[in-house]
Amino acid sequence: DAKTTQPNSMESNEEEPVHLPCNHSTISGTDYIHWYRQLPSQGPEYVIHGLTSNVNNRMASLAIAEDRKSSTLILHRATLRDAAVYYCIAGGTSYGKLTFGQGTILTVHP
Amino acid sequence: DGGITQSPKYLFRKEGQNVTLSCEQNLNHDAMYWYRQDPGQGLRLIYYSQIVNDFQKGDIAEGYSVSREKKESFPLTVTSAQKNPTAFYLCASSPGLVGYEQYFGPGTRLTVT
């Protein structure tokens, strides 16, 4: 898996959009970009993933740079339930293994 | 209601004892995984299984063993050979190995004293 770099923490206000950045400059052409989030003492929750094109689902949007060296997870309207650690993973092509780094702690203020 | 379950949520054992953690899924997924998470750290892969009766070592398999006799079940045994077994253990499943999302269970927190 490619090394990813994320900010240690970010803050947002409720009902505002949140843009969580991730750098993965050593990503290979077959590496997927995955985002998961995790609450304390719970298993990670899948958020979104993509390969080359931007992706949307009911939880979030994933914007992938044209050179694929970076991506941004977009939460369109943050809620208090979105407060979690967000992990960006670039890889998953080696038998599906996901290499979780330190992630970004997202705090959402009411 | 489809999902992945792990039991128990908390487990306490004495040093030198083997312990088996349960993981069951009713999502009809072929692939299953075991990860370990230490405080403040990301997840590390212990074992994975692509199909029934097949499993492979991940990055930190030493001191662990698994079996995959049924599609829906992938139990993990933490043996006495595992030097630092106290951790949060997470099981996941996926429709396939590459390019799919993984669904995680709630985890088992194992404490060995």
mmCIF file of C-alpha atoms in Angstrom:
data_model
loop_
_atom_site.group_PDB
_atom_site.id
_atom_site.type_symbol
_atom_site.label_atom_id
_atom_site.label_comp_id
_atom_site.label_asym_id
_atom_site.label_seq_id
_atom_site.Cartn_x
_atom_site.Cartn_y
_atom_site.Cartn_z
ATOM 1 C CA ASP A 1 0.000 0.000 0.000
ATOM 2 C CA ALA A 2 1.103 3.554 -0.635
ATOM 3 C CA LYS A 3 2.024 5.776 2.282
ATOM 4 C CA THR A 4 -0.702 8.290 3.073
ATOM 5 C CA THR A 5 -0.429 11.623 4.851
ATOM 6 C CA GLN A 6 -3.403 13.139 6.645
ATOM 7 C CA PRO A 7 -3.721 16.021 9.091
ATOM 8 C CA ASN A 8 -3.771 14.818 12.682
ATOM 9 C CA SER A 9 -6.984 16.656 13.448
ATOM 10 C CA MET A 10 -9.635 18.911 11.966
ATOM 11 C CA GLU A 11 -12.623 20.758 13.343
ATOM 12 C CA SER A 12 -15.934 21.678 11.844
ATOM 13 C CA ASN A 13 -19.261 23.144 12.831
ATOM 14 C CA GLU A 14 -22.472 21.205 12.552
ATOM 15 C CA GLU A 15 -24.259 21.471 9.191
ATOM 16 C CA GLU A 16 -21.183 22.868 7.459
ATOM 17 C CA PRO A 17 -19.253 20.992 4.758
ATOM 18 C CA VAL A 18 -16.032 19.263 5.717
ATOM 19 C CA HIS A 19 -13.129 18.573 3.380
ATOM 20 C CA LEU A 20 -10.695 15.969 4.660
ATOM 21 C CA PRO A 21 -7.458 15.861 2.619
ATOM 22 C CA CYS A 22 -5.156 12.946 1.987
ATOM 23 C CA ASN A 23 -1.843 12.791 0.156
ATOM 24 C CA HIS A 24 -0.701 9.543 -1.423
ATOM 25 C CA SER A 25 2.057 10.551 -3.786
ATOM 26 C CA THR A 26 3.459 7.016 -4.223
ATOM 27 C CA ILE A 27 0.145 5.483 -5.242
ATOM 28 C CA SER A 28 0.344 2.907 -8.010
ATOM 29 C CA GLY A 29 -1.974 2.740 -10.971
ATOM 30 C CA THR A 30 -3.962 -0.163 -9.533
ATOM 31 C CA ASP A 31 -4.290 1.115 -5.970
ATOM 32 C CA TYR A 32 -7.765 2.013 -4.822
ATOM 33 C CA ILE A 33 -8.390 4.962 -2.514
ATOM 34 C CA HIS A 34 -10.481 3.941 0.476
ATOM 35 C CA TRP A 35 -11.926 5.948 3.328
ATOM 36 C CA TYR A 36 -13.090 4.450 6.600
ATOM 37 C CA ARG A 37 -14.041 6.043 9.878
ATOM 38 C CA GLN A 38 -13.928 4.738 13.408
ATOM 39 C CA LEU A 39 -15.503 5.694 16.697
ATOM 40 C CA PRO A 40 -13.741 4.790 19.975
ATOM 41 C CA SER A 41 -13.978 1.093 20.838
ATOM 42 C CA GLN A 42 -15.886 0.297 17.654
ATOM 43 C CA GLY A 43 -14.972 -1.357 14.393
ATOM 44 C CA PRO A 44 -14.171 0.874 11.413
ATOM 45 C CA GLU A 45 -17.051 1.826 9.150
ATOM 46 C CA TYR A 46 -16.695 1.944 5.383
ATOM 47 C CA VAL A 47 -17.281 5.410 3.960
ATOM 48 C CA ILE A 48 -16.354 5.398 0.284
ATOM 49 C CA HIS A 49 -13.748 4.202 -2.202
ATOM 50 C CA GLY A 50 -12.705 4.880 -5.766
ATOM 51 C CA LEU A 51 -10.014 4.300 -8.336
ATOM 52 C CA THR A 52 -9.807 7.219 -10.748
ATOM 53 C CA SER A 53 -13.095 9.051 -11.011
ATOM 54 C CA ASN A 54 -14.848 11.046 -8.348
ATOM 55 C CA VAL A 55 -17.385 9.018 -6.409
ATOM 56 C CA ASN A 56 -20.559 9.886 -4.539
ATOM 57 C CA ASN A 57 -22.659 7.875 -2.142
ATOM 58 C CA ARG A 58 -25.187 8.616 0.550
ATOM 59 C CA MET A 59 -22.505 9.277 3.149
ATOM 60 C CA ALA A 60 -19.929 11.358 1.309
ATOM 61 C CA SER A 61 -18.147 12.304 -1.883
ATOM 62 C CA LEU A 62 -14.622 11.406 -2.884
ATOM 63 C CA ALA A 63 -12.705 13.817 -5.067
ATOM 64 C CA ILE A 64 -9.581 12.315 -6.639
ATOM 65 C CA ALA A 65 -6.903 14.539 -8.138
ATOM 66 C CA GLU A 66 -6.178 14.028 -11.798
ATOM 67 C CA ASP A 67 -2.695 12.674 -11.046
ATOM 68 C CA ARG A 68 -4.167 10.552 -8.212
ATOM 69 C CA LYS A 69 -1.503 11.745 -5.795
ATOM 70 C CA SER A 70 -4.095 13.228 -3.488
ATOM 71 C CA SER A 71 -7.765 12.945 -2.670
ATOM 72 C CA THR A 72 -10.368 14.693 -0.566
ATOM 73 C CA LEU A 73 -13.252 13.216 1.369
ATOM 74 C CA ILE A 74 -16.187 15.590 1.426
ATOM 75 C CA LEU A 75 -18.913 15.435 4.037
ATOM 76 C CA HIS A 76 -21.547 17.749 2.669
ATOM 77 C CA ARG A 77 -23.233 18.670 5.956
ATOM 78 C CA ALA A 78 -21.436 17.559 9.075
ATOM 79 C CA THR A 79 -23.446 16.222 11.973
ATOM 80 C CA LEU A 80 -22.346 15.393 15.493
ATOM 81 C CA ARG A 81 -22.455 11.722 14.500
ATOM 82 C CA ASP A 82 -19.721 12.370 11.937
ATOM 83 C CA ALA A 83 -17.181 13.013 14.697
ATOM 84 C CA ALA A 84 -14.696 10.146 14.366
ATOM 85 C CA VAL A 85 -11.218 9.196 13.227
ATOM 86 C CA TYR A 86 -11.113 9.149 9.427
ATOM 87 C CA TYR A 87 -8.631 6.876 7.711
ATOM 88 C CA CYS A 88 -7.467 7.301 4.129
ATOM 89 C CA ILE A 89 -5.972 4.176 2.569
ATOM 90 C CA ALA A 90 -4.324 3.940 -0.816
ATOM 91 C CA GLY A 91 -3.919 0.319 -1.758
ATOM 92 C CA GLY A 92 -5.947 -2.779 -1.147
ATOM 93 C CA THR A 93 -4.643 -4.529 -4.221
ATOM 94 C CA SER A 94 -2.484 -6.919 -2.218
ATOM 95 C CA TYR A 95 -5.127 -9.530 -1.288
ATOM 96 C CA GLY A 96 -7.354 -6.721 -0.146
ATOM 97 C CA LYS A 97 -5.200 -5.774 2.825
ATOM 98 C CA LEU A 98 -5.998 -2.324 4.119
ATOM 99 C CA THR A 99 -3.118 -0.503 5.806
ATOM 100 C CA PHE A 100 -4.570 1.896 8.335
ATOM 101 C CA GLY A 101 -2.366 4.816 9.356
ATOM 102 C CA GLN A 102 -2.971 7.347 12.109
ATOM 103 C CA GLY A 103 -5.965 8.998 10.484
ATOM 104 C CA THR A 104 -7.553 12.414 11.055
ATOM 105 C CA ILE A 105 -9.545 13.079 14.206
ATOM 106 C CA LEU A 106 -12.607 15.073 13.162
ATOM 107 C CA THR A 107 -14.324 17.129 15.838
ATOM 108 C CA VAL A 108 -17.763 18.548 15.042
ATOM 109 C CA HIS A 109 -19.007 21.464 17.128
ATOM 110 C CA PRO A 110 -22.740 22.035 17.701
ATOM 111 C CA ASP B 1 -30.548 -8.179 9.271
ATOM 112 C CA GLY B 2 -27.179 -8.834 7.618
ATOM 113 C CA GLY B 3 -23.947 -8.152 9.385
ATOM 114 C CA ILE B 4 -20.813 -9.389 11.025
ATOM 115 C CA THR B 5 -20.687 -10.352 14.679
ATOM 116 C CA GLN B 6 -17.852 -10.912 17.085
ATOM 117 C CA SER B 7 -18.034 -12.408 20.508
ATOM 118 C CA PRO B 8 -17.379 -11.788 23.243
ATOM 119 C CA LYS B 9 -16.951 -8.019 23.381
ATOM 120 C CA TYR B 10 -14.515 -8.253 26.303
ATOM 121 C CA LEU B 11 -12.302 -11.215 27.117
ATOM 122 C CA PHE B 12 -9.879 -11.734 29.971
ATOM 123 C CA ARG B 13 -7.299 -14.498 30.100
ATOM 124 C CA LYS B 14 -4.295 -15.495 32.103
ATOM 125 C CA GLU B 15 -0.909 -15.570 30.459
ATOM 126 C CA GLY B 16 -0.081 -18.947 28.960
ATOM 127 C CA GLN B 17 -3.649 -19.798 27.950
ATOM 128 C CA ASN B 18 -4.874 -20.083 24.391
ATOM 129 C CA VAL B 19 -8.080 -18.184 23.609
ATOM 130 C CA THR B 20 -10.398 -18.291 20.593
ATOM 131 C CA LEU B 21 -12.232 -15.231 19.292
ATOM 132 C CA SER B 22 -15.399 -15.768 17.306
ATOM 133 C CA CYS B 23 -16.312 -14.058 14.020
ATOM 134 C CA GLU B 24 -19.507 -14.798 12.085
ATOM 135 C CA GLN B 25 -20.990 -13.107 9.021
ATOM 136 C CA ASN B 26 -24.291 -13.601 7.208
ATOM 137 C CA LEU B 27 -23.446 -11.358 4.273
ATOM 138 C CA ASN B 28 -22.488 -14.287 2.043
ATOM 139 C CA HIS B 29 -19.031 -12.769 1.639
ATOM 140 C CA ASP B 30 -16.180 -14.890 0.366
ATOM 141 C CA ALA B 31 -13.297 -12.977 1.949
ATOM 142 C CA MET B 32 -12.689 -12.560 5.665
ATOM 143 C CA TYR B 33 -9.953 -10.821 7.625
ATOM 144 C CA TRP B 34 -8.561 -10.489 11.136
ATOM 145 C CA TYR B 35 -6.897 -7.259 12.229
ATOM 146 C CA ARG B 36 -5.321 -6.163 15.458
ATOM 147 C CA GLN B 37 -5.434 -2.592 16.800
ATOM 148 C CA ASP B 38 -3.276 -1.270 19.628
ATOM 149 C CA PRO B 39 -4.110 1.965 21.505
ATOM 150 C CA GLY B 40 -3.756 5.047 19.310
ATOM 151 C CA GLN B 41 -2.618 2.962 16.348
ATOM 152 C CA GLY B 42 -4.013 1.878 13.020
ATOM 153 C CA LEU B 43 -5.037 -1.678 12.173
ATOM 154 C CA ARG B 44 -2.578 -4.437 11.303
ATOM 155 C CA LEU B 45 -3.540 -7.544 9.353
ATOM 156 C CA ILE B 46 -3.144 -10.897 11.119
ATOM 157 C CA TYR B 47 -4.736 -13.415 8.706
ATOM 158 C CA TYR B 48 -7.047 -13.360 5.731
ATOM 159 C CA SER B 49 -9.126 -15.921 3.883
ATOM 160 C CA GLN B 50 -10.296 -15.658 0.306
ATOM 161 C CA ILE B 51 -12.536 -18.728 0.308
ATOM 162 C CA VAL B 52 -13.542 -21.640 2.512
ATOM 163 C CA ASN B 53 -10.684 -23.956 3.527
ATOM 164 C CA ASP B 54 -8.091 -21.417 2.456
ATOM 165 C CA PHE B 55 -6.322 -18.781 4.544
ATOM 166 C CA GLN B 56 -3.058 -16.861 4.385
ATOM 167 C CA LYS B 57 -0.810 -15.077 6.847
ATOM 168 C CA GLY B 58 -0.932 -11.324 7.028
ATOM 169 C CA ASP B 59 1.717 -9.008 8.403
ATOM 170 C CA ILE B 60 1.687 -10.156 12.037
ATOM 171 C CA ALA B 61 0.583 -13.821 12.026
ATOM 172 C CA GLU B 62 3.101 -15.129 14.562
ATOM 173 C CA GLY B 63 1.374 -16.462 17.668
ATOM 174 C CA TYR B 64 -2.039 -16.666 15.983
ATOM 175 C CA SER B 65 -3.952 -19.372 14.150
ATOM 176 C CA VAL B 66 -7.215 -19.441 12.194
ATOM 177 C CA SER B 67 -9.567 -21.842 10.468
ATOM 178 C CA ARG B 68 -12.158 -21.394 7.718
ATOM 179 C CA GLU B 69 -14.302 -24.510 7.674
ATOM 180 C CA LYS B 70 -17.509 -22.630 6.875
ATOM 181 C CA LYS B 71 -18.059 -19.603 4.672
ATOM 182 C CA GLU B 72 -19.707 -17.646 7.443
ATOM 183 C CA SER B 73 -17.184 -18.348 10.208
ATOM 184 C CA PHE B 74 -13.526 -17.360 10.677
ATOM 185 C CA PRO B 75 -12.384 -17.919 14.288
ATOM 186 C CA LEU B 76 -9.044 -16.623 15.517
ATOM 187 C CA THR B 77 -7.007 -18.384 18.197
ATOM 188 C CA VAL B 78 -4.519 -16.326 20.146
ATOM 189 C CA THR B 79 -1.932 -18.794 21.357
ATOM 190 C CA SER B 80 0.419 -18.584 24.301
ATOM 191 C CA ALA B 81 3.207 -17.942 21.793
ATOM 192 C CA GLN B 82 1.864 -14.454 21.055
ATOM 193 C CA LYS B 83 4.109 -12.195 23.113
ATOM 194 C CA ASN B 84 1.799 -9.184 23.445
ATOM 195 C CA PRO B 85 -1.756 -10.474 23.037
ATOM 196 C CA THR B 86 -3.565 -7.653 24.822
ATOM 197 C CA ALA B 87 -5.240 -5.647 22.052
ATOM 198 C CA PHE B 88 -8.480 -4.833 20.251
ATOM 199 C CA TYR B 89 -9.226 -7.509 17.640
ATOM 200 C CA LEU B 90 -11.345 -6.746 14.602
ATOM 201 C CA CYS B 91 -12.841 -9.126 12.089
ATOM 202 C CA ALA B 92 -13.963 -7.991 8.638
ATOM 203 C CA SER B 93 -15.557 -9.504 5.580
ATOM 204 C CA SER B 94 -15.728 -8.505 1.938
ATOM 205 C CA PRO B 95 -17.392 -9.788 -1.249
ATOM 206 C CA GLY B 96 -13.927 -10.352 -2.717
ATOM 207 C CA LEU B 97 -10.305 -9.542 -2.107
ATOM 208 C CA VAL B 98 -9.518 -6.569 -4.332
ATOM 209 C CA GLY B 99 -11.498 -3.422 -4.968
ATOM 210 C CA TYR B 100 -14.287 -4.102 -2.488
ATOM 211 C CA GLU B 101 -15.283 -2.453 0.748
ATOM 212 C CA GLN B 102 -14.737 -4.317 3.985
ATOM 213 C CA TYR B 103 -17.390 -4.599 6.637
ATOM 214 C CA PHE B 104 -16.110 -4.728 10.186
ATOM 215 C CA GLY B 105 -17.480 -6.343 13.284
ATOM 216 C CA PRO B 106 -17.727 -4.533 16.625
ATOM 217 C CA GLY B 107 -14.433 -5.982 17.858
ATOM 218 C CA THR B 108 -13.237 -8.016 20.832
ATOM 219 C CA ARG B 109 -11.050 -6.399 23.450
ATOM 220 C CA LEU B 110 -8.690 -9.051 24.827
ATOM 221 C CA THR B 111 -6.794 -8.489 28.034
ATOM 222 C CA VAL B 112 -4.140 -10.988 29.095
ATOM 223 C CA THR B 113 -2.584 -10.696 32.539
#
